[in-house]
Amino acid sequence: MNIFDVAGRAMAAQLTRLNTTASNLANARSVASSETEAFRALKPVFRTYSDSPDMATVDVERIVQSDTQPKKRHDPTNPMADDDGYVWEAGVDEPTEMIEMIETARQYQNVVQVLQTAKSLILETVRMGK
């Protein structure tokens, strides 16, 4: 593994994180007729990947549902309401998801900066060798 492999895996992991956050935000205000049908936020689970003792990176192991529970709301005019007039709002905490999105974007930018620095150093080394 080299710096480009490490950065590539890190960028792929952050992209998965960003996609799950976008999905959560897209479904944040959805409703369902039962608690079991209601959308629950998705979260990626990362694990360390290493093929040598001196270099490690990250992989997405799996995507799991969040513990955030759907909320029961009385809305008898909603066509999805149950017999008692209740709907279940998605189990998504929108402010938390926005913070997650900002943090993910910053970490992705950090990896891009690492790649730019590595590229500059390689080009400078090649110039010195001429």
Coordinates of C-alpha atoms in Angstrom, one line a residue:
M1 CA 0.0 0.0 0.0
N2 CA 1.1 3.5 -0.7
I3 CA -0.2 7.0 0.1
F4 CA -2.5 6.9 -2.9
D5 CA -4.1 3.6 -1.8
V6 CA -4.6 4.9 1.7
A7 CA -6.1 8.2 0.5
G8 CA -8.3 6.4 -2.0
R9 CA -9.8 4.1 0.6
A10 CA -10.3 7.1 3.0
M11 CA -12.1 9.0 0.2
A12 CA -14.3 6.0 -0.6
A13 CA -15.2 5.6 3.1
Q14 CA -16.1 9.3 3.4
L15 CA -18.2 9.1 0.2
T16 CA -20.2 6.3 1.7
R17 CA -20.6 8.3 4.9
L18 CA -21.7 11.3 2.8
N19 CA -24.2 9.2 0.9
T20 CA -25.8 7.7 4.0
T21 CA -26.1 11.2 5.5
A22 CA -27.7 12.5 2.3
S23 CA -30.2 9.6 2.4
N24 CA -31.0 10.3 6.0
L25 CA -31.7 14.0 5.2
A26 CA -33.8 13.1 2.2
N27 CA -36.0 10.8 4.3
A28 CA -36.0 13.0 7.4
R29 CA -39.5 14.3 7.1
S30 CA -41.1 11.1 5.7
V31 CA -43.9 9.4 7.5
A32 CA -45.2 5.8 7.8
S33 CA -48.3 4.2 9.1
S34 CA -46.4 2.1 11.7
E35 CA -43.3 2.3 13.8
T36 CA -41.7 -0.7 12.0
E37 CA -42.2 0.9 8.6
A38 CA -40.8 4.3 9.6
F39 CA -37.4 5.2 8.2
R40 CA -34.4 5.1 10.6
A41 CA -31.2 6.9 9.9
L42 CA -28.3 4.8 8.4
K43 CA -24.8 4.9 9.7
P44 CA -21.6 3.3 8.2
V45 CA -19.4 1.2 10.4
F46 CA -15.7 1.6 9.7
R47 CA -12.9 -0.9 10.3
T48 CA -9.2 -0.5 10.1
Y49 CA -7.6 -2.1 7.1
S50 CA -3.9 -2.9 7.0
D51 CA -1.8 -5.2 4.8
S52 CA 1.5 -4.3 6.6
P53 CA 2.3 -3.3 10.2
D54 CA 3.5 0.2 9.3
M55 CA 0.5 1.4 7.2
A56 CA -3.2 1.3 7.8
T57 CA -6.3 2.8 6.3
V58 CA -10.1 2.4 6.6
D59 CA -12.9 0.3 5.0
V60 CA -16.6 0.4 5.4
E61 CA -17.5 -2.8 7.1
R62 CA -21.3 -2.5 7.0
I63 CA -24.1 0.1 7.2
V64 CA -26.4 -0.1 10.2
Q65 CA -29.6 1.6 11.3
S66 CA -29.3 4.3 14.0
D67 CA -30.9 3.9 17.4
T68 CA -32.9 7.1 16.9
Q69 CA -36.5 6.1 17.3
P70 CA -39.4 7.3 15.0
K71 CA -41.8 9.7 16.6
K72 CA -45.5 9.2 16.8
R73 CA -47.5 12.2 15.7
H74 CA -51.3 12.7 15.6
D75 CA -52.3 13.7 12.1
P76 CA -55.7 12.2 11.2
T77 CA -55.9 14.0 7.9
N78 CA -52.8 12.2 6.6
P79 CA -53.7 9.3 4.2
M80 CA -51.0 7.1 5.9
A81 CA -52.5 7.6 9.4
D82 CA -53.5 4.5 11.3
D83 CA -57.0 3.8 12.7
D84 CA -56.3 6.2 15.7
G85 CA -55.1 9.0 13.4
Y86 CA -51.3 8.6 14.1
V87 CA -48.4 8.6 11.7
W88 CA -44.7 7.8 12.5
E89 CA -42.1 10.3 11.6
A90 CA -38.7 9.1 10.4
G91 CA -36.1 8.5 13.1
V92 CA -33.7 11.1 11.9
D93 CA -32.1 13.9 13.9
E94 CA -31.7 16.6 11.2
P95 CA -29.2 18.9 13.1
T96 CA -27.0 15.9 13.9
E97 CA -27.1 14.9 10.2
M98 CA -26.1 18.4 9.1
I99 CA -23.2 18.4 11.4
E100 CA -22.2 14.9 10.1
M101 CA -22.4 16.2 6.6
I102 CA -20.1 19.2 7.3
E103 CA -17.6 17.0 9.2
T104 CA -17.6 14.4 6.4
A105 CA -17.0 17.1 3.7
R106 CA -14.1 18.6 5.8
Q107 CA -12.5 15.2 6.2
Y108 CA -12.8 14.5 2.5
Q109 CA -11.2 17.9 1.8
N110 CA -8.3 16.9 4.2
V111 CA -7.7 13.7 2.2
V112 CA -7.7 15.8 -1.1
Q113 CA -5.1 18.1 0.5
V114 CA -2.9 15.1 1.4
L115 CA -3.0 13.9 -2.2
Q116 CA -2.1 17.4 -3.5
T117 CA 0.8 17.6 -1.1
A118 CA 2.0 14.1 -2.1
K119 CA 1.8 15.0 -5.7
S120 CA 3.7 18.2 -5.2
L121 CA 6.5 16.4 -3.3
I122 CA 6.8 13.7 -6.0
L123 CA 7.0 16.4 -8.7
E124 CA 9.6 18.3 -6.7
T125 CA 11.6 15.1 -6.2
V126 CA 11.5 14.4 -10.0
R127 CA 12.7 18.0 -10.7
M128 CA 15.6 17.6 -8.3
G129 CA 16.6 14.4 -10.1
K130 CA 17.0 16.2 -13.4

